[in-house]
Tab-separated table of C-alpha atoms and ligand atoms in Angstrom:
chain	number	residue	atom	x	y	z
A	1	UNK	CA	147.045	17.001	108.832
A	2	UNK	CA	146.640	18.779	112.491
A	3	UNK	CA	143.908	21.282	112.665
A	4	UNK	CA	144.849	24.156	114.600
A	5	UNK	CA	142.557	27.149	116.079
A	6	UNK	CA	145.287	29.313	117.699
A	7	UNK	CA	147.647	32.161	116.211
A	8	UNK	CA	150.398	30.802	118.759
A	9	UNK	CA	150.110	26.850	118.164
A	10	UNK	CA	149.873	28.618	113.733
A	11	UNK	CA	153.216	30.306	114.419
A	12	UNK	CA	155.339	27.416	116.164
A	13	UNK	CA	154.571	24.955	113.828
A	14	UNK	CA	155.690	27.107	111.089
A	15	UNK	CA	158.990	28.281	112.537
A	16	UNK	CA	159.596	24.493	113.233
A	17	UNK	CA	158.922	23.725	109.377
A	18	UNK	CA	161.104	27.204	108.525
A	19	UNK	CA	163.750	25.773	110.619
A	20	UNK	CA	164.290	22.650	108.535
A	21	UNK	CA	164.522	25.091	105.647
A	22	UNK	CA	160.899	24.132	104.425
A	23	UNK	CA	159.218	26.317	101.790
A	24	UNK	CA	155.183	27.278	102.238
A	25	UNK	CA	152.346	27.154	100.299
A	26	UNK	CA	149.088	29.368	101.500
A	27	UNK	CA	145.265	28.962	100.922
A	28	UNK	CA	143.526	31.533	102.627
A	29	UNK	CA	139.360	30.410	102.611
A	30	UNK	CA	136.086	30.932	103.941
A	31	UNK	CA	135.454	27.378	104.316
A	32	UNK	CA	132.987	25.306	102.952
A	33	UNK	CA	135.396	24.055	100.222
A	34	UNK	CA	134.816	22.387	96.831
A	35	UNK	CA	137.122	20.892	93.829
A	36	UNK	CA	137.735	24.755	92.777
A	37	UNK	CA	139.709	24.965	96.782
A	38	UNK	CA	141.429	22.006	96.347
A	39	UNK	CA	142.711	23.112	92.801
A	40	UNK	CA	144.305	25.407	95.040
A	41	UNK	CA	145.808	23.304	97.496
A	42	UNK	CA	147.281	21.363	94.898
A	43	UNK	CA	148.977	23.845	93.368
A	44	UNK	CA	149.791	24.983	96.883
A	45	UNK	CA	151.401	21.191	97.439
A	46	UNK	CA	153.547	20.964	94.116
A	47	UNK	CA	155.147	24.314	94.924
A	48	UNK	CA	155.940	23.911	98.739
A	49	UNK	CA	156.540	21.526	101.499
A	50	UNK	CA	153.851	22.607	104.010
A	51	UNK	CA	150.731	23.584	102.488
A	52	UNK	CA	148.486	25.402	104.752
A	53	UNK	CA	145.045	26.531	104.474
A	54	UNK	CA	143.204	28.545	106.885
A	55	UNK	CA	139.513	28.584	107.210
A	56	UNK	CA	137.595	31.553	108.496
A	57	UNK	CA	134.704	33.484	107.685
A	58	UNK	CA	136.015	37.197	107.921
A	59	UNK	CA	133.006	39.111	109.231
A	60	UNK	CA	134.441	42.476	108.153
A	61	UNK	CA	134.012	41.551	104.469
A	62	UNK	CA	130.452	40.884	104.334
A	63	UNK	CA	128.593	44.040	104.112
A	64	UNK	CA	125.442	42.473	103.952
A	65	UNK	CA	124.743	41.120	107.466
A	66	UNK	CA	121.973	38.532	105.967
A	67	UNK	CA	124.967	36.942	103.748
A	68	UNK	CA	126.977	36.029	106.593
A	69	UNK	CA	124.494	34.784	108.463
A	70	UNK	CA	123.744	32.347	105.668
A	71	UNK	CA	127.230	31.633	104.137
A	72	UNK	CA	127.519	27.457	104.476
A	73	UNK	CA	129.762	26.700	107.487
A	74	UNK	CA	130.902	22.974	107.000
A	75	UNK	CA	134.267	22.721	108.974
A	76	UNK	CA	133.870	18.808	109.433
A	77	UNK	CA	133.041	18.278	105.763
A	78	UNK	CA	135.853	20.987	104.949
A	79	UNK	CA	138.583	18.700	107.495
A	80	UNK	CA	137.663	15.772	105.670
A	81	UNK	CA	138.425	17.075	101.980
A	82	UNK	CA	141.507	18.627	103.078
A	83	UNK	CA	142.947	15.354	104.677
A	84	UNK	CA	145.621	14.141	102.575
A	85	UNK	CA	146.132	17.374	100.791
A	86	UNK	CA	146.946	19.854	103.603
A	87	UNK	CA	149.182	19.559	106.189
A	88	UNK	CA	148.055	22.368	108.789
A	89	UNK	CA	144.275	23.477	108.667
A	90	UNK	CA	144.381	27.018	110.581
A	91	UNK	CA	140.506	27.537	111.988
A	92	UNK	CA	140.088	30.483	114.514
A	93	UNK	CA	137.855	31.594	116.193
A	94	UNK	CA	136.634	35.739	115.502
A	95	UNK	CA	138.124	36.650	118.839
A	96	UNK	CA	141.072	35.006	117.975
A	97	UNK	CA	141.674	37.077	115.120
A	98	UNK	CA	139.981	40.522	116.181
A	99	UNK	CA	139.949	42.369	119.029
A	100	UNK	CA	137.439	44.622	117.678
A	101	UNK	CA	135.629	43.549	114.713
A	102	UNK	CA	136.623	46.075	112.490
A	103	UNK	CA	138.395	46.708	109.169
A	104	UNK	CA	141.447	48.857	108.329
A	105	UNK	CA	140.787	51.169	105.225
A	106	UNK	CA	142.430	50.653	102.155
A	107	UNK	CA	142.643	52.791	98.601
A	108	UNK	CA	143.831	51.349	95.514
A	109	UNK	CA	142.327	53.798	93.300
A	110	UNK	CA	139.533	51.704	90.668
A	111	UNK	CA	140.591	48.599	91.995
A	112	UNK	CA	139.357	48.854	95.727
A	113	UNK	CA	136.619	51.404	94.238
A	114	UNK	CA	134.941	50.442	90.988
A	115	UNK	CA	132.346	46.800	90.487
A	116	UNK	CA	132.741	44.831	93.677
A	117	UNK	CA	133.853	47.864	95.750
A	118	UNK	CA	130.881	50.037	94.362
A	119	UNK	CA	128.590	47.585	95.375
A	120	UNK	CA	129.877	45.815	98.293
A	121	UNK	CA	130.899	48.855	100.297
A	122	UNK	CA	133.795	48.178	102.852
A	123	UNK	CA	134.076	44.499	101.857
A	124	UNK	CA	137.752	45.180	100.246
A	125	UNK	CA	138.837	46.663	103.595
A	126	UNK	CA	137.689	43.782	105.283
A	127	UNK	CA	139.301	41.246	102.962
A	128	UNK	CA	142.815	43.613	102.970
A	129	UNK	CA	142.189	43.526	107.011
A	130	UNK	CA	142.317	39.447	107.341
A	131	UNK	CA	144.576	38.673	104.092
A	132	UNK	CA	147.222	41.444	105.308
A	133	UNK	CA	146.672	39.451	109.081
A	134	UNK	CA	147.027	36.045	108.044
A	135	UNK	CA	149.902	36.310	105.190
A	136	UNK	CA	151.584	38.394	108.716
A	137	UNK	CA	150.978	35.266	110.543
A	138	UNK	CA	151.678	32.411	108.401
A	139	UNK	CA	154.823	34.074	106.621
A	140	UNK	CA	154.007	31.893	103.339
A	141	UNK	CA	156.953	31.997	100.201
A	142	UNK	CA	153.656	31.205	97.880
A	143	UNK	CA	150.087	32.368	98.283
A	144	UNK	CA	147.278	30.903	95.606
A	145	UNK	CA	144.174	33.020	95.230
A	146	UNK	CA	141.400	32.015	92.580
A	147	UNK	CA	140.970	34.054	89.322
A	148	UNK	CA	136.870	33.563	89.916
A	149	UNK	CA	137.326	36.705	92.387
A	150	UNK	CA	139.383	38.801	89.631
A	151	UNK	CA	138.928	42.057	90.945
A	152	UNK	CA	140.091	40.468	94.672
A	153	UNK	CA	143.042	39.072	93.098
A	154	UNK	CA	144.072	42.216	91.544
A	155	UNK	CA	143.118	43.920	95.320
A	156	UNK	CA	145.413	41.592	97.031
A	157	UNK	CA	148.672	42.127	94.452
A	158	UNK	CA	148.030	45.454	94.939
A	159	UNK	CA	148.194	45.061	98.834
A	160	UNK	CA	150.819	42.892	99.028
A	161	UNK	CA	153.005	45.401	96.712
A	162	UNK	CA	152.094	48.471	98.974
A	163	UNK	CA	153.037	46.730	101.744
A	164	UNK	CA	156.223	45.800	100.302
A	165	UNK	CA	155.294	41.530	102.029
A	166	UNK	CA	157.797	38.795	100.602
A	167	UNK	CA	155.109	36.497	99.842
A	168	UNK	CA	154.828	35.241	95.298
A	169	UNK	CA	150.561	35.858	94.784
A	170	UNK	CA	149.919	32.746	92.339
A	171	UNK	CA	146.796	33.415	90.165
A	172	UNK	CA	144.940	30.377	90.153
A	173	UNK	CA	142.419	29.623	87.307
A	174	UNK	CA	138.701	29.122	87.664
A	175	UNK	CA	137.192	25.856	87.946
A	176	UNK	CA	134.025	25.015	86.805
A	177	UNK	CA	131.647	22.564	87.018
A	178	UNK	CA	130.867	20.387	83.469
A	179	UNK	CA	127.878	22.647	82.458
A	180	UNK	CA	130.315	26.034	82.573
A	181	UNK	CA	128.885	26.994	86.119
A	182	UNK	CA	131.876	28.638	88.213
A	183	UNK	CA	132.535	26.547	91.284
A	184	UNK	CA	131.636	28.271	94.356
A	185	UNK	CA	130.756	28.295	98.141
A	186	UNK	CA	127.046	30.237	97.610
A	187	UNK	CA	125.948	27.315	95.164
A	188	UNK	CA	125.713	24.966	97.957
A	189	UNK	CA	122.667	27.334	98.469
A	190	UNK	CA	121.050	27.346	94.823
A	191	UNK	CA	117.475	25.203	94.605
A	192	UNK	CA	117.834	22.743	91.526
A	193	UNK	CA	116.051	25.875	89.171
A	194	UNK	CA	118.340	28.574	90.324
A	195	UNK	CA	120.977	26.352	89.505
A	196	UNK	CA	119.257	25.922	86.092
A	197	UNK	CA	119.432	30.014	86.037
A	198	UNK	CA	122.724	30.666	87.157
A	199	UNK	CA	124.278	29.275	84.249
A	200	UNK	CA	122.954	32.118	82.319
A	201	UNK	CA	126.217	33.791	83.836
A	202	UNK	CA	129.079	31.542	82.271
A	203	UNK	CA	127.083	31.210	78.937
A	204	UNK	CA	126.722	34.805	78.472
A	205	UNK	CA	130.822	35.305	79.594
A	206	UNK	CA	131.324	32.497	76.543
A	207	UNK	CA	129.015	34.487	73.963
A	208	UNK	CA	130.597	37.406	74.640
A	209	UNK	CA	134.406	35.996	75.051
A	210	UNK	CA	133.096	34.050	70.919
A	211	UNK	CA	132.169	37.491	69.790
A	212	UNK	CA	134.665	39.774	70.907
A	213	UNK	CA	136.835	40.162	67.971
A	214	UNK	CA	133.240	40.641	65.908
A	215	UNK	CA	131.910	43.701	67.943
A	216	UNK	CA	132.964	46.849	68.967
A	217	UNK	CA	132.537	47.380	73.770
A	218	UNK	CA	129.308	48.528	73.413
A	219	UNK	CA	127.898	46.007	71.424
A	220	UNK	CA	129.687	43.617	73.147
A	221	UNK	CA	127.762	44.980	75.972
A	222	UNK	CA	124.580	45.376	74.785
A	223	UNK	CA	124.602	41.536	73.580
A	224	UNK	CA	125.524	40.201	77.117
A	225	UNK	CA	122.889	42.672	79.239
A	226	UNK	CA	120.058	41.970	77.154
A	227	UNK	CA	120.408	38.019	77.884
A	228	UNK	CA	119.577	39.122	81.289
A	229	UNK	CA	115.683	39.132	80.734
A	230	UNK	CA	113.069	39.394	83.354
A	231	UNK	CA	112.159	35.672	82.865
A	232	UNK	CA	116.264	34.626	83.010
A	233	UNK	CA	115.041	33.979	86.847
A	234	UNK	CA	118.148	36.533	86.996
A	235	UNK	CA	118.808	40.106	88.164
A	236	UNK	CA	121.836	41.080	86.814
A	237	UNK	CA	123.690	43.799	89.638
A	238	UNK	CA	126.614	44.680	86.659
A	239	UNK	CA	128.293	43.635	83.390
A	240	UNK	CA	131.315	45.415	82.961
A	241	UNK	CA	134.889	45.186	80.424
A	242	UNK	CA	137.660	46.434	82.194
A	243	UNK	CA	141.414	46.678	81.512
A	244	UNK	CA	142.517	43.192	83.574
A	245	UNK	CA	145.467	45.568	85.266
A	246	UNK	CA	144.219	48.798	86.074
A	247	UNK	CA	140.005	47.611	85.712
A	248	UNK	CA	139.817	51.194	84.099
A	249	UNK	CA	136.542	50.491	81.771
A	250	UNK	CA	137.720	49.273	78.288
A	251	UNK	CA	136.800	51.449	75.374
A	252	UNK	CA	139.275	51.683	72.612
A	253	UNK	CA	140.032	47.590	72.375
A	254	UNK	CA	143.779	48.975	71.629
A	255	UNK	CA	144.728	50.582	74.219
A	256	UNK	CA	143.634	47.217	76.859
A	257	UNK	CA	145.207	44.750	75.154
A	258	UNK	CA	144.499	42.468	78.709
A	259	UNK	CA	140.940	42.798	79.317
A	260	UNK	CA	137.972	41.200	81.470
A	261	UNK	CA	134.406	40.646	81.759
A	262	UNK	CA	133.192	40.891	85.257
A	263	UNK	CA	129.289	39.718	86.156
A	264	UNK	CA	127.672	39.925	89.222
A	265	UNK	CA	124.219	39.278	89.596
A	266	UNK	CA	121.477	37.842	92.225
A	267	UNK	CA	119.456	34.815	91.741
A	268	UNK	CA	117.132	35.034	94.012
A	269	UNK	CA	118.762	36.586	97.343
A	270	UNK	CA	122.256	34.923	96.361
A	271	UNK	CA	125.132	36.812	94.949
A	272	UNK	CA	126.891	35.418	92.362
A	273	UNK	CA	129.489	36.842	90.387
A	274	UNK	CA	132.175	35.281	87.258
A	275	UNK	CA	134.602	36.840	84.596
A	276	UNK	CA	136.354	35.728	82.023
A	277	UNK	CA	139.308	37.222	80.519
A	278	UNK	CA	139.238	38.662	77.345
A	279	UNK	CA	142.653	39.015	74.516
A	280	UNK	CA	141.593	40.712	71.062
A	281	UNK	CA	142.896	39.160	67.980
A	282	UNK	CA	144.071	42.120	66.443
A	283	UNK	CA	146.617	42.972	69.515
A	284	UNK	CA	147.323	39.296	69.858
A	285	UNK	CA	148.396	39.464	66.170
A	286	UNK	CA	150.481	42.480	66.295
A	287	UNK	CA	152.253	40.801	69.346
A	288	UNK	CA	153.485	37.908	67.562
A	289	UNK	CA	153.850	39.796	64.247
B	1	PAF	O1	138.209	34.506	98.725
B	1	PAF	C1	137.943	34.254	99.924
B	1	PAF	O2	137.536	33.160	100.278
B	1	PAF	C2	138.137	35.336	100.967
B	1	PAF	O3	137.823	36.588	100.456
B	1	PAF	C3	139.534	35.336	101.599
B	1	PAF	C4	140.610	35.654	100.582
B	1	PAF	C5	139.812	33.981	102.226
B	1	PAF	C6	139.622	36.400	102.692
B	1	PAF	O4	138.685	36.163	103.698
């Protein structure tokens, strides 16, 4: 595995590998990696020949200054779980990948706009920015995103579609730790009883996923928000079914026969957000009918 920190040093080593007629895999992270990244880079190794995985915490998507400042930064730790699994670790410096620390803008109707865009102004600019950058730079065949960041997922096919880039998006599912919690960077910064609280998130996605062929949206709806409680230790930021294409909200169950439930919510001053996807019986019946 050879670490590299420069776009030049990036680029010859993978027209050396294209050369030979090698295929590559792509894991684009902010670091401070966990089993749920290398689920990644596994996939990314038993689909190509050079897996890559760059490491960089994008300023331009964090529109909460206070978040970046505290979002774990671990490249030693990150090297070391990545040995044996990657074969080039791309870790720039800012200045090496912004001359001016700014986003481009980018519209893709609901999808850059609704849940994560509503409330995290300009952070889908800033991820379109750097993921439009580095899949220009590293010129992957294969590029493996995690479904825990649906909505980012959906943001980046959408990108990569407008932009017409020759790069396959592979959906990746969520991993999750034993007890249902979604595996993610920001719990390296839970205390042991915010970790208690934050799987109020993945239990309520399950409750709801159990009942949805029993209730109509709104109870659906209802059910998950009022677990939310002021003594959950929780404060729940949105709760939201959307159509898993389009993430127009879901009202008739009919028309969305692909839909999602997206949570974000704070415990204490950390963000943390999980979905789960949801298929209704009925439309899964008529399907195979
Ligand atoms: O999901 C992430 O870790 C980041 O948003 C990404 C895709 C690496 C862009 O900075």
């Amino acid at each position: 595995m050879i670490v590299i920190e420069t776009i030049s040093d990036l680029t010859a080593q993978i027209a050396e590998a294209k050369s030979k007629g090698l295929t590559v895999g792509f894991v684009p992270t902010m670091g401070a990696l966990h089993q749920g990244h290398l689920h990644l880079v596994q996939k990314a190794a038993a689909a190509a020949d050079l897996v890559v995985v760059s490491i960089f915490v994008n300023p331009t998507q964090f529109n909460n200054p206070d978040d970046l400042l505290k979002y774990p930064k671990t490249l030693e730790a990150d090297c070391a779980l990545l040995e044996n699994h990657a074969d080039l670790v791309f870790a720039p410096a800012t200045t090496e990948m912004y001359t001016r620390v700014e986003s481009k803008k980018w519209d893709f109707g609901r999808l850059t706009s609704s849940l994560e865009g509503h409330f995290r102004p300009g952070h889908f600019d800033g991820v379109c920015t750097i993921v439009q950058k580095l899949l220009t730079i590293v010129q992957p065949d294969w590029a493996f995103f995690g479904k825990k960041d649906f909505q980012q997922l959906a943001v980046i096919q959408a990108l990569v579609r407008a932009e017409g880039m020759p790069v396959s998006i592979v959906p990746c599912d969520t991993i999750r730790e034993p007890d249902g919690l979604a595996m993610s960077s920001r719990n390296m910064r839970l205390n042991h009883q915010q970790r208690q609280d934050a799987l109020l998130i993945s239990r309520t996605l399950h409750l709801l996923h159990d009942h949805k062929d029993d209730c109509n949206i709104e109870q659906l709806l209802d059910l998950g928000k009022n677990a939310f409680t002021p003594a959950s230790g929780l404060s729940l930021e949105y709760m939201a079914i959307v159509d898993a294409l389009t993430f127009e909200p879901v009202e008739d169950k009919a028309a969305h026969p692909h839909a999602v439930i997206l949570i974000a919510a704070f415990v204490g001053d950390i963000r943390l957000i999980d979905n789960i996807e949801l298929k209704w019986a009925d439309t899964l019946a008529k399907k195979t009918a």
